Every structure is written in structure tokens, then in C-alpha cells.
DNA sequence: CTGCGAGGCTAAGGCAGACTTATGCTCGAA
DNA sequence: TTCGAGCATAAGTCTGCCTTAGCCTCGCAG
């Protein structure tokens, strides 16, 4: 690089700074992990580049000149301050984690649990941003992402959380009517369906019914899945969702399975983060905590789930 | 070099600093005389080395993170202070010149003239150290040296001042006696000789006398040549010295030539300085001034000197 | 709405600068 | 007097830095 701002070679300044601070080229070489010849060479380079004599040479030792002492003082201070700023930046960075996650996952599963993470890691502040789009982790805006998919994303490490499952869920008072309705083909449905039509189609295919429910079978059309769940809790119909994600609602009796069988599409929920970040302590802590929570959630949801049936590809 | 003090690559920090200060990689690349790809690469390296995300990436632009802003502030300050310290060091260095010179040259010729240099270059402080030994200019203790010799010193630039001349000099009242004594061979000397015996031997050889004056011909033995001159001025004998160096004494009539002929040994007085320093402004100013003074001194001394005779090699 | 330009990103390859090695110098201490 | 330590330099090696090429996204102008 050309020095447009007339700052000489930084590598040479660093060699000089170490020599000035330690009082000799041999000690500087040892600290920098190089040879005394390299330090000598760099100090000479610096003197040539700047036209300033930095050291008086005597046999066996060197002594800073007045000009050299002036630069040394500033260089020592500058490098010390820089070093300190990197440490403070690392501490700042280590003290907060930025997560991008899917809306329902965030609202219904993650958010209720974050209190526990905060209790166990009070030094780490959490930021969650919900997005239906997969955010670019390379852009640096997020440390980790919760993704739904196959788990094979280049440059990322994906930790499996739990499989994507689709189970009919309704309020307790709708149980009998919904169970009866779902025992037959889609055209026999006489209770309102809630949630994504493609997920219902997937579920019926897993039951052996090729034709999906027609639009007239659906009740309220809501923008987000957790709103579907809220409507179902209110008795407005049967929703289709993950017994793991809604595990706490099932536990509390606010939702019940309207059918014992769940369908799956081969996808799963994953924690993803850049391979380049796998040494990050905070990401490691979050990963370990999240894996633990996911395992507990899978275990707890097992009582609601019979053997999940993988739906044939439409 | 290994980073024993955990400061990451300085080249990368410099790229980062420029990008932070200018708000983009393209502008930073322009200032640093490199490509945006190089800046991007260095910022990534820095992020990997430190584990700190420094920029958020967006299409067409980048934005400092909080941690990045923290480091940027310190880096901008550090580099600015370093730059400033080099400029101040250069100014300090440019404001003083260190000279090593031969004793007599210093005392009798240089010192009386330095007032003129100081008047013409008030911003440059002069330090003269007298030494009979040739000081190592590479050690950085001296900027320039006045040397006597052949002028061919490796790594140094030598500017000729004036030839080394040896002429008998005495007080006016001793003129006739000294002239008569010096007209014949050394054994006929009946006035005390002062100064270095080897210089007298050289002078007599130049006159065609093979045998040097014997020790009994010498008066007071003094340690330094200018003391010999002082003794000669006091009428204690005839000294042997340079009519150029003692030009002002001749001019003032305190010394007169005891013989019209000067001898020379093929050597001269030179201003020497390191080739590596030839761009130094202060050295240039001193060289130009000294050359001018030397030329004036040669010119003024011409009236005292007949055709100098080169003494045959003993 | 389409095309272009600008800024950023990464991979691969080349080379120049950084460093090592070898040798030499000086001086102080044993 | 000898040896070891620190500094200096030259020459050769090699690795880190940079360039080049190609790609991506987005905003703006036509």
C-alpha cells in the first residue's frame, strides 16, 4: 500500500515500539516472535522512511534519541490504547447476542424460555428479530439464526433442534367434534379449519387422502401461525401446528390434539451460525442452552405424539 | 510475526481505520492506494482475528457496529497521534545537527565561523563534538563528520573542503630568524620547532631533505595542534600547520609564514555524511554553507601560499 | 420496467516485502 | 585471553498481501 497519509510501515513501527519499550532489539524480537535481525532491519527501514534517527547505536546496546523517545512514547500509548479497545470491543460483543428467528418459533417457543437463558447467563443481552426470510449471517447483523429446512447451508453450522411436525390442535370443548370430523375425508369436514392450507394438505396426504380440503372448509385466514393457535384456543376451529412448539399450550390444557397422528415433511428446525464463528464463546453458550431446551421440549411433547407419519410428496 | 501481545495485524487495522473514517471500502481503498477487495479482505481478517464483528454489511454500503465504532474511534486517534509524533520528531531532528570534527579543525577553523551559520539558519541548533578518532556515522550519534583523509569511505558521501597543507608559521618577530633557519637542512635549525614531528619530516622531505629534524630541535611538546599555534603566536617557536585553517591568524598578523612553501600529503579535509542521509534538508544546508566557507577560506589563503609541493612518500 | 453502474464479497494466483540464516563486529565479564 | 551477548548487514527464501476476475444486490436513470 502506498502511504498517502505519510504514516510509515506499520510493521516497522511495531518493531520499533517493542524495542523502545523493552530497551533492546533482542528482547523485542523475543516478544514479537521473530529475530533480532528483523527488528534491526525494521528500525533501519523506519529511520530511512522518516528521515529521523530513532536510536543511537552502541556496542551491545541501543539508546533512544530525543526524537525516538518522542515517537516511542506515542507509539506505546497508541498500541496500548488500540489493544485495550479491541478487548473492550470483544467484551461488548461477547455481552450481547443477536438472533434472527421465524415468527411463530420466536413468539410461541423461544420467547417464553428466554427468561431461563437470561437467568443462567446474566452477562449476555439477547436481541431477537423475527423474520420469515432467511437472513444472511455473513452480513454481520445477526450472530445466529433459527432456520427451518434441510440443515445444509454452505458456510454455516446447523445444529438440529426438533423436526417440523404438523398435528391438528383445538380447544378441549371442540375435541369430540373435531376428532369425528377428522376421521373421514376432507370433504366431510364440518368444523372450521385454521392455519396454512398447504400444511393441512400435507396432513391429509399423510392420512391417505389425495385431495386437499377445499377453501370453503377454512375459517378465519390469519397472517401468522401463532395467531391461528390463539384463535383455536378460543374455540374458533382446528389449527395445524407443531405439538413441540405448542407444547406448553398442550401441557396447560389450552389446546388438545384433535387427532393422535402428526405428519412430517422431512424438514426440521435448526440453530445456524457461521463456521467462522464456531469459536465464539457466547454462541457456544447459546447453542448449548438451546439444544438442552429443545431436547426437553421433544421429550415433553412425546406424550402427545403417536408415531409421526411422513407425508408423501405431493 | 506472532502476536504475543494479542494486537492483530496492523495492516488490517489500518485498512479498517480508513474504512471507518471514510465510511466505505471503496474510499478507503483509494486513500490507501489499493483495491476495495483488499480492504474487504483485511476487515474480514480483523474480524476473524479478534472475534469482533466490526461492520454490518448492506448492499452498496457498510455500517459500523457498536463494537466497530469503539475500535474505530481509538484507531483513528491512535494513527492520528502517531502521524503527528513522527512529524514532531522530524521537526525536532531537523532543528539540530550533530557534528563530529577534529580538534584543531573545530577550534581554529569551524567554531569561529559557526556564528555565521547560526545567523543564517537560526532554526538549526549545532552540536560539535571533537574527536581525533573517526566516529561511526552509522551509529546515529552524529549527523556529519569532518574527516581528514583520502575521501573514499564506504557508505558515506564525502564533500571536499580543502587540501591538507603544512607550512611553517611563526610570530612576526621570529620571521627573519625562522626564515634563515629554514633555508638550510634540518641540522642547521636554530629556532625551536613546535608541532607534530611527522609533519616537519614531511615538510623537509618536500624541500629535498631526506633526514628529519632530530628531537633536540623541538621545543614544547603540546597535545593539540591549536595549542602549538598559540605557543607560536607567543613567540615560543615555529609551528607547522595549515595556512587555510590558520587563515584568520595570518590575516590578523598574529602569525606569518616562516617559509613561502607549503607541503602537502595528498590528503584533504572533507565533510562526510551517510549516503542514506543525502536527502536530509538540514545536512544539505550545512553542506552548502560549509562548502561556501571552505571556498572562501581557500581563496583567502591563496595569498600566503606559493605553489604547494607534494612531499615524496617517506 | 429494464439496463447500467457502484459498492461489497470471495477465490485463486502471483510477487514483493518480511523474515531467516549466516557471518561479522564490538565490548564486557569471567 | 576467551567467550558470550547484542547489534548490523547481505543474500536468499517464502508467505502474506494484493490484484484480478467474477459474482451479488440495489438504486437510479432512461
XYZ file of C-alpha atoms (C1' of nucleotides) in Angstrom:
688
model
C 0.000 0.000 0.000
C 1.191 3.485 -0.745
C 1.354 5.782 2.249
C -0.955 8.564 1.251
C -1.137 9.846 4.811
C 2.632 9.589 5.277
C 2.460 7.087 8.067
C 5.400 4.773 7.543
C 5.346 0.994 7.588
C 3.217 -0.181 10.491
C 5.150 -3.408 10.809
C 8.299 -1.344 11.261
C 6.612 0.906 13.809
C 5.545 -2.128 15.746
C 9.107 -3.475 15.789
C 10.392 -0.070 16.888
C 7.757 0.263 19.594
C 8.658 -3.087 21.082
C 12.375 -2.257 21.006
C 11.776 1.125 22.604
C 9.502 -0.267 25.278
C 11.790 -3.196 26.130
C 15.103 -1.424 25.712
C 16.687 -3.633 23.093
C 16.295 -5.464 19.819
C 16.828 -8.922 21.256
C 14.015 -8.564 23.799
C 11.748 -7.034 21.175
C 12.488 -9.958 18.837
C 11.536 -12.398 21.544
C 8.238 -10.668 22.256
C 7.366 -10.422 18.596
C 8.389 -13.981 17.876
C 10.999 -13.036 15.337
C 14.762 -12.450 15.148
C 16.856 -9.503 16.286
C 17.984 -9.118 12.677
C 14.377 -8.484 11.669
C 13.926 -5.859 14.380
C 17.202 -4.189 13.418
C 16.118 -4.212 9.790
C 12.733 -2.672 10.591
C 14.148 0.085 12.766
C 16.552 0.989 9.972
C 13.679 0.980 7.483
C 11.710 3.299 9.743
C 14.675 5.661 10.051
C 15.069 5.711 6.293
C 11.373 6.232 5.635
C 11.028 9.067 8.126
C 14.468 10.639 7.972
C 14.513 10.518 11.764
C 17.270 8.824 13.750
C 15.445 6.862 16.407
C 18.272 5.088 18.248
C 21.898 5.764 18.993
C 23.849 2.589 18.472
C 26.492 1.465 20.950
C 28.184 -1.894 21.129
C 25.827 -4.256 22.905
C 23.021 -1.755 23.326
C 20.932 0.960 21.791
C 19.646 4.191 23.265
C 16.637 6.180 22.128
C 17.365 9.588 20.675
C 15.236 12.537 21.796
C 13.215 12.227 18.595
C 12.997 8.485 19.060
C 11.772 8.876 22.627
C 9.077 11.220 21.421
C 7.774 8.746 18.835
C 8.189 5.805 21.196
C 6.049 7.440 23.857
C 3.252 7.986 21.385
C 3.577 4.551 19.800
C 3.473 2.784 23.159
C 0.411 4.756 24.126
C -1.264 4.213 20.738
C -0.703 0.461 20.675
C -1.764 0.117 24.294
C -4.957 2.034 23.628
C -5.662 0.021 20.498
C -5.142 -3.232 22.340
C -7.453 -2.073 25.085
C -10.121 -1.003 22.605
C -10.112 -4.427 20.981
C -10.543 -6.029 24.369
C -13.415 -3.694 25.208
C -14.986 -4.343 21.807
C -14.688 -8.078 22.357
C -16.288 -7.717 25.771
C -19.088 -5.609 24.305
C -19.570 -8.138 21.526
C -19.488 -11.063 23.962
C -22.134 -9.391 26.098
C -24.872 -9.472 23.510
C -26.217 -11.968 21.046
C -28.345 -11.186 18.048
C -30.822 -13.794 16.862
C -32.959 -13.936 13.774
C -35.818 -16.397 14.033
C -39.114 -17.360 12.476
C -42.121 -15.560 13.907
C -44.038 -18.469 15.449
C -40.908 -20.109 16.704
C -39.934 -16.858 18.393
C -43.290 -15.986 19.861
C -44.586 -19.369 20.887
C -41.490 -21.301 21.749
C -38.357 -19.187 22.170
C -39.556 -16.027 23.906
C -41.225 -17.845 26.822
C -37.949 -19.614 27.504
C -35.516 -16.717 27.224
C -36.035 -15.811 30.856
C -34.215 -19.005 31.713
C -31.307 -18.154 29.450
C -31.087 -14.698 30.945
C -31.109 -16.156 34.429
C -28.298 -18.518 33.584
C -26.239 -16.028 31.563
C -26.932 -12.609 33.020
C -23.931 -11.135 31.237
C -25.392 -11.751 27.793
C -28.086 -9.468 26.423
C -30.364 -11.017 23.810
C -31.809 -9.401 20.726
C -34.335 -11.342 18.718
C -35.536 -10.206 15.351
C -38.352 -12.109 13.729
C -38.337 -12.645 10.021
C -39.913 -15.121 7.656
C -36.897 -14.631 5.316
C -33.612 -16.345 5.932
C -31.216 -13.554 6.896
C -27.626 -13.510 5.614
C -25.441 -14.373 8.563
C -22.345 -13.191 6.695
C -23.618 -9.599 6.764
C -22.805 -9.449 10.456
C -26.179 -8.222 11.637
C -27.023 -11.473 13.406
C -24.919 -13.900 15.347
C -27.243 -16.867 14.932
C -30.408 -17.828 13.100
C -33.244 -20.214 13.723
C -33.989 -21.796 10.408
C -36.491 -24.339 9.126
C -35.246 -26.631 6.384
C -32.861 -29.411 5.482
C -29.981 -28.034 7.518
C -27.385 -27.975 4.774
C -26.381 -24.339 4.330
C -22.911 -23.608 2.947
C -20.578 -21.854 5.318
C -22.933 -22.431 8.217
C -23.007 -24.919 11.017
C -26.539 -26.189 11.678
C -27.495 -27.738 14.995
C -30.772 -29.745 14.865
C -33.409 -28.684 17.361
C -36.521 -30.682 16.527
C -38.384 -31.977 13.473
C -41.125 -29.995 11.805
C -44.382 -31.711 12.829
C -47.931 -30.961 11.832
C -50.752 -32.016 14.149
C -54.395 -30.895 14.322
C -54.902 -28.954 17.563
C -58.118 -27.491 19.038
C -59.729 -26.269 22.235
C -60.875 -29.047 24.630
C -64.540 -28.360 24.051
C -64.094 -28.951 20.316
C -62.270 -32.250 20.792
C -65.098 -34.661 20.091
C -66.480 -32.791 17.109
C -63.003 -32.303 15.597
C -61.978 -35.930 16.175
C -65.135 -37.122 14.459
C -64.668 -34.697 11.568
C -61.022 -35.629 11.015
C -61.737 -39.372 10.995
C -63.100 -39.076 7.466
C -62.063 -37.443 4.168
C -61.559 -33.641 3.815
C -64.958 -33.163 2.165
C -66.597 -34.477 5.348
C -65.050 -31.713 7.493
C -67.767 -29.830 9.418
C -65.548 -27.795 11.761
C -63.614 -24.691 10.644
C -60.004 -25.318 9.736
C -57.370 -22.749 10.741
C -53.764 -22.315 9.602
C -51.865 -22.823 6.380
C -53.761 -24.758 3.698
C -50.564 -26.385 2.415
C -49.886 -27.824 5.848
C -53.450 -29.242 6.011
C -52.973 -30.739 2.544
C -49.761 -32.326 3.746
C -51.542 -33.741 6.816
C -54.427 -35.243 4.833
C -51.959 -36.803 2.373
C -50.275 -38.448 5.362
C -53.719 -39.903 6.217
C -54.017 -41.301 2.706
C -56.348 -38.649 1.301
C -55.083 -37.322 -2.014
C -57.426 -34.388 -2.388
C -56.809 -31.408 -0.062
C -59.583 -29.608 1.836
C -61.375 -27.061 -0.304
C -61.163 -23.352 0.658
C -64.753 -23.376 1.964
C -63.566 -25.609 4.830
C -61.335 -22.856 6.258
C -62.386 -20.388 8.890
C -60.543 -17.163 9.672
C -57.459 -16.522 7.492
C -54.715 -15.168 9.739
C -51.298 -13.820 8.834
C -49.244 -15.701 11.399
C -49.360 -19.169 12.749
C -49.376 -18.247 16.398
C -52.490 -16.149 15.751
C -54.070 -19.310 14.365
C -53.193 -21.013 17.615
C -54.790 -18.193 19.609
C -57.965 -18.500 17.561
C -58.005 -22.248 18.087
C -57.636 -21.763 21.856
C -60.685 -19.505 21.661
C -62.671 -22.342 20.083
C -62.838 -20.847 16.612
C -61.702 -24.025 14.898
C -58.935 -26.580 14.488
C -55.462 -25.384 13.715
C -52.483 -27.329 12.322
C -49.228 -26.903 14.115
C -46.248 -28.371 15.869
C -47.018 -30.196 19.143
C -43.475 -29.335 20.159
C -43.751 -25.619 19.505
C -47.156 -25.534 21.211
C -46.018 -27.957 23.869
C -46.726 -25.577 26.707
C -50.271 -24.921 25.460
C -50.873 -28.666 25.306
C -49.354 -29.048 28.771
C -51.668 -26.406 30.146
C -54.728 -27.939 28.534
C -55.455 -24.863 26.484
C -55.003 -26.965 23.335
C -55.594 -30.673 22.832
C -54.738 -32.949 19.917
C -57.726 -33.236 17.588
C -56.136 -36.340 16.108
C -53.402 -38.588 17.521
C -51.328 -38.547 14.341
C -48.841 -35.865 13.330
C -47.395 -35.513 9.852
C -43.845 -34.521 8.954
C -42.246 -33.155 5.781
C -38.633 -34.180 6.307
C -37.662 -30.725 7.468
C -36.607 -29.593 10.883
C -35.849 -26.562 12.974
C -32.143 -25.741 13.274
C -29.877 -23.331 15.020
C -27.498 -21.984 12.356
C -24.338 -19.905 12.697
C -21.254 -19.200 10.540
C -18.497 -21.788 10.624
C -16.120 -18.871 11.063
C -17.828 -18.078 14.341
C -17.688 -21.528 15.862
C -15.063 -20.403 18.356
C -17.316 -17.703 19.718
C -17.948 -18.334 23.417
C -21.331 -16.641 23.509
C -22.577 -18.588 20.505
C -21.412 -21.770 22.190
C -23.303 -20.925 25.372
C -26.452 -20.128 23.428
C -26.137 -23.293 21.317
C -25.728 -25.495 24.366
C -28.637 -23.870 26.146
C -30.913 -24.055 23.117
C -30.063 -27.712 22.450
C -30.909 -28.528 26.022
C -34.246 -26.681 25.827
C -35.073 -28.369 22.515
C -34.334 -31.805 23.912
C -36.576 -31.142 26.888
C -39.322 -29.900 24.569
C -39.049 -33.006 22.381
C -39.250 -35.215 25.422
C -42.247 -33.421 26.860
C -44.133 -33.480 23.565
C -43.637 -37.234 23.140
C -46.766 -37.948 25.185
C -48.946 -36.139 22.630
C -47.457 -37.655 19.575
C -48.051 -41.092 18.238
C -45.677 -42.269 15.538
C -45.428 -39.266 13.156
C -46.217 -40.178 9.560
C -44.095 -38.656 6.829
C -46.438 -37.280 4.211
C -45.826 -38.462 0.632
C -44.565 -35.754 -1.677
C -47.487 -34.066 -3.453
C 5.368 -12.251 13.380
C 3.336 -13.944 16.019
C 1.133 -11.637 18.045
C 2.371 -12.192 21.532
C 0.590 -9.085 22.806
C -2.598 -10.021 21.003
C -2.680 -6.952 18.807
C -3.962 -8.145 15.463
C -2.460 -7.368 12.086
C -1.591 -3.693 11.896
C -2.048 -3.641 8.146
C -5.591 -4.879 8.695
C -6.218 -2.318 11.417
C -5.041 0.406 9.083
C -7.429 -0.768 6.370
C -10.245 -0.893 8.901
C -9.408 2.558 10.259
C -9.515 4.108 6.827
C -12.831 2.412 6.021
C -14.339 3.509 9.327
C -13.119 7.078 8.977
C -14.228 7.433 5.339
C -17.432 5.417 5.562
C -16.716 2.782 2.939
C -14.264 0.307 1.487
C -14.002 1.978 -1.904
C -12.946 5.335 -0.448
C -10.555 3.618 1.936
C -9.020 1.725 -0.980
C -8.479 4.964 -2.831
C -6.773 6.636 0.097
C -4.561 3.638 0.736
C -3.719 3.173 -2.918
C -5.122 -0.305 -3.114
C -8.338 -2.090 -4.160
C -11.655 -2.397 -2.376
C -11.144 -6.156 -2.448
C -8.001 -5.741 -0.338
C -9.823 -3.555 2.193
C -12.709 -6.025 2.358
C -10.227 -8.851 2.851
C -8.409 -7.026 5.658
C -11.573 -6.123 7.511
C -12.669 -9.755 7.357
C -9.242 -10.845 8.602
C -9.505 -8.427 11.501
C -12.969 -9.727 12.381
C -11.669 -13.295 12.308
C -8.573 -12.491 14.363
C -10.478 -10.593 17.037
C -13.824 -12.393 17.009
C -15.484 -8.979 16.830
C -17.941 -8.007 14.092
C -16.839 -4.534 13.053
C -19.251 -3.707 10.227
C -22.810 -4.583 9.284
C -22.911 -5.274 5.588
C -25.697 -3.930 3.397
C -25.847 -3.841 -0.377
C -23.792 -0.895 -1.530
C -22.676 0.159 1.937
C -21.366 -0.841 5.312
C -22.214 0.454 8.753
C -20.039 0.262 11.853
C -21.315 -1.924 14.640
C -21.179 -0.585 18.181
C -18.036 -2.614 18.817
C -16.615 -1.451 15.494
C -17.308 2.181 16.341
C -15.479 1.763 19.620
C -12.353 0.361 17.956
C -12.576 2.850 15.094
C -12.553 5.816 17.444
C -9.418 4.573 19.120
C -7.716 3.585 15.860
C -8.384 6.983 14.286
C -6.995 8.703 17.369
C -4.006 6.347 17.571
C -2.984 6.727 13.942
C -3.501 10.473 14.058
C -1.322 10.756 17.144
C 1.346 8.528 15.636
C 1.419 10.574 12.457
C 1.720 13.738 14.469
C 4.528 12.316 16.588
C 6.560 11.437 13.508
C 6.119 14.963 12.223
C 7.200 16.418 15.543
C 10.145 14.046 15.669
C 11.137 15.080 12.165
C 10.869 18.731 13.167
C 12.958 18.102 16.298
C 15.510 16.205 14.229
C 15.590 18.903 11.561
C 16.172 21.534 14.212
C 19.548 20.267 15.354
C 22.657 18.983 13.723
C 25.341 16.934 15.386
C 28.892 17.240 14.124
C 31.999 15.283 14.934
C 35.196 17.011 13.934
C 38.921 17.022 14.514
C 40.061 19.155 17.425
C 42.125 21.754 15.592
C 39.707 21.993 12.742
C 36.932 22.624 15.256
C 38.703 25.061 17.465
C 40.646 27.060 14.960
C 38.513 26.999 11.874
C 34.956 25.833 12.425
C 33.978 27.331 15.773
C 34.856 30.932 14.821
C 32.592 30.606 11.804
C 29.561 28.934 13.377
C 28.121 32.267 14.394
C 27.541 32.931 10.733
C 25.757 29.596 10.252
C 23.604 30.295 13.255
C 22.720 33.708 11.947
C 21.719 32.306 8.594
C 19.904 29.237 9.961
C 18.518 30.217 13.357
C 16.223 27.202 13.395
C 19.088 24.741 13.491
C 20.966 24.149 16.728
C 24.534 22.911 16.344
C 26.384 20.395 18.474
C 30.048 19.832 17.824
C 31.974 17.037 19.406
C 35.708 16.959 18.914
C 37.425 13.667 18.439
C 40.679 12.518 16.913
C 39.020 9.176 16.101
C 36.769 8.779 13.108
C 33.299 8.311 14.595
C 30.905 5.768 13.123
C 28.200 7.771 11.362
C 26.018 4.675 11.120
C 25.592 4.624 14.896
C 23.336 7.642 14.627
C 25.118 9.778 17.201
C 26.338 12.273 14.600
C 24.752 13.651 11.501
C 28.002 14.661 9.825
C 31.718 14.334 10.322
C 34.738 16.404 9.388
C 37.349 13.950 8.332
C 40.915 14.133 7.114
C 41.917 11.572 4.541
C 41.511 10.314 1.028
C 37.754 10.826 0.997
C 36.759 7.352 -0.052
C 34.691 5.947 2.814
C 32.147 3.232 2.022
C 28.529 4.238 2.535
C 29.476 7.859 3.014
C 29.344 10.856 0.786
C 32.441 12.987 1.130
C 32.449 16.641 0.116
C 35.971 18.106 -0.280
C 36.686 21.198 1.778
C 40.360 21.942 1.314
C 43.634 20.096 0.994
C 45.782 19.265 3.955
C 48.702 21.747 3.797
C 51.756 22.029 6.023
C 53.505 25.379 6.250
C 55.971 26.742 8.824
C 54.268 29.530 10.766
C 55.669 31.857 13.475
C 55.158 35.161 15.231
C 56.209 38.228 13.151
C 59.180 38.925 15.388
C 60.598 35.498 14.675
C 60.166 35.804 10.930
C 63.745 36.628 9.959
C 65.395 34.122 12.261
C 62.983 31.382 11.259
C 63.316 32.122 7.543
C 67.097 31.946 7.794
C 66.955 28.739 9.805
C 64.553 27.024 7.414
C 66.623 27.893 4.347
C 69.113 25.148 5.204
C 68.966 21.496 6.228
C 67.240 20.307 9.469
C 70.507 20.044 11.364
C 71.033 23.754 10.833
C 67.766 24.653 12.661
C 68.489 27.102 15.483
C 64.947 28.090 16.385
C 62.593 25.811 18.419
C 60.266 23.737 16.330
C 56.669 23.214 17.504
C 54.054 20.738 16.336
C 53.998 17.167 15.098
C 57.429 15.798 14.204
C 55.979 13.697 11.384
C 54.560 16.821 9.737
C 58.000 18.537 9.977
C 59.639 15.451 8.473
C 57.121 15.606 5.641
C 57.862 19.318 5.070
C 61.636 18.854 4.975
C 61.267 15.958 2.557
C 59.287 18.288 0.325
C 62.321 20.612 0.441
C 64.561 17.814 -0.625
C 65.989 16.934 2.762
C 65.807 13.234 3.441
C 66.734 13.276 7.114
C 64.091 14.654 9.512
C 64.913 17.103 12.293
C 66.219 15.394 15.373
C 64.218 15.517 18.660
C 66.603 18.086 20.181
C 65.331 20.607 17.627
C 61.836 20.593 19.160
C 60.638 22.984 21.841
C 57.500 22.499 23.896
C 55.652 19.253 23.228
C 51.922 20.017 23.259
C 48.980 17.647 22.979
C 46.976 19.530 20.389
C 47.849 21.414 17.295
C 45.989 24.580 18.103
C 47.979 24.807 21.333
C 51.090 24.680 19.187
C 49.701 27.592 17.250
C 49.041 29.517 20.443
C 52.613 28.891 21.563
C 53.934 30.041 18.178
C 51.866 33.229 18.402
C 53.557 33.825 21.753
C 56.967 33.622 20.099
C 57.980 30.288 21.527
C 58.996 28.838 18.197
C 57.905 27.853 14.716
C 54.877 25.621 14.298
C 53.845 23.579 11.253
C 50.232 23.891 10.221
C 47.636 24.646 7.604
C 47.614 28.218 6.260
C 43.964 27.670 5.500
C 42.993 26.552 8.986
C 45.029 29.362 10.491
C 43.946 31.775 7.804
C 42.410 34.223 10.228
C 45.580 34.301 12.358
C 47.598 35.049 9.231
C 45.075 37.688 8.212
C 45.328 39.344 11.602
C 49.115 39.262 11.520
C 49.402 37.154 14.629
C 51.126 34.505 12.550
C 53.282 34.900 9.468
C 54.673 32.299 7.079
C 58.195 31.371 8.134
C 58.769 29.970 4.650
C 56.821 30.632 1.425
C 56.472 26.963 0.602
C 53.749 24.624 1.942
C 53.915 20.841 1.676
C 51.005 18.523 1.057
C 50.479 14.810 1.658
C 47.694 14.093 -0.823
C 45.058 14.150 1.871
C 42.352 16.680 2.387
C 39.639 17.782 4.779
C 36.176 16.501 3.933
C 32.646 16.835 5.123
C 31.283 13.278 5.341
C 27.729 12.036 5.856
C 25.844 8.787 5.183
C 24.584 8.252 1.651
C 21.306 7.245 3.243
C 21.018 10.736 4.691
C 21.637 12.653 1.497
C 18.003 13.716 1.359
C 18.213 15.373 4.752
C 17.447 19.064 4.429
C 19.494 20.150 7.416
C 22.536 18.225 6.211
C 22.128 19.869 2.838
C 22.004 23.301 4.380
C 25.092 22.629 6.446
C 26.966 21.154 3.490
C 26.203 24.113 1.289
C 27.197 26.567 3.984
C 30.407 24.712 4.813
C 31.417 24.405 1.171
C 30.951 28.118 0.773
C 33.037 28.879 3.853
C 35.743 26.480 2.711
C 35.925 28.045 -0.710
C 36.241 31.483 0.823
C 38.954 30.191 3.149
C 40.890 28.615 0.258
C 40.650 31.843 -1.693
C 41.770 33.986 1.225
C 44.713 31.690 1.989
C 45.966 31.782 -1.586
C 47.966 34.942 -0.897
C 50.086 33.145 1.685
C 50.749 30.079 -0.279
C 53.148 29.629 -3.102
C 52.770 26.516 -5.172
C 52.356 23.747 -2.583
C 54.856 20.932 -3.051
C 53.658 17.361 -2.560
C 56.147 15.654 -0.292
C 57.592 12.397 -1.601
C 56.436 9.331 0.278
C 58.879 8.541 3.069
C -39.806 -1.884 -16.409
C -35.166 -2.635 -17.868
C -30.405 -1.847 -18.025
C -26.347 0.049 -16.080
C -23.187 1.470 -12.628
C -21.466 1.332 -7.997
C -20.137 -0.877 -3.797
C -19.106 -5.041 -1.490
C -17.580 -10.258 -1.483
C -14.711 -14.179 -2.360
C -11.356 -17.317 -4.577
C -7.162 -18.094 -6.795
C -2.708 -16.891 -8.216
C 1.464 -14.010 -8.330
C 5.059 -11.439 -6.292
C 7.324 -8.208 -3.353
C 8.230 -7.380 1.185
C 9.328 -9.565 5.530
C 11.984 -12.641 7.687
C 15.651 -16.196 8.389
C 20.211 -17.623 8.165
C 24.931 -16.832 8.123
C 28.611 -14.079 9.180
C 30.928 -10.281 11.223
C 31.805 -6.566 14.677
C 32.487 -4.706 19.398
C 32.713 -4.929 24.158
C 32.180 -6.587 28.911
C 32.786 -10.208 32.073
C 34.834 -14.349 33.724
C 42.683 -14.069 26.844
C 38.468 -16.202 25.655
C 33.638 -16.447 25.309
C 29.040 -14.858 25.082
C 25.685 -11.356 24.061
C 23.749 -7.744 21.383
C 23.594 -5.363 17.101
C 24.471 -4.977 11.805
C 24.164 -6.390 7.131
C 23.721 -9.225 2.913
C 21.603 -12.760 0.445
C 18.140 -15.963 -0.250
C 13.572 -17.918 0.775
C 8.763 -17.900 1.283
C 4.488 -16.289 2.840
C 1.260 -12.772 3.467
C -0.644 -9.143 0.865
C -2.583 -7.654 -3.089
C -4.526 -7.979 -7.772
C -7.624 -9.831 -10.922
C -11.748 -11.926 -12.199
C -16.225 -12.878 -11.464
C -20.415 -12.577 -8.740
C -24.157 -10.381 -5.935
C -27.514 -6.712 -4.732
C -29.638 -2.429 -5.175
C -30.638 2.264 -6.626
C -31.181 5.292 -10.276
C -31.942 6.876 -14.888
C -33.951 6.373 -19.232
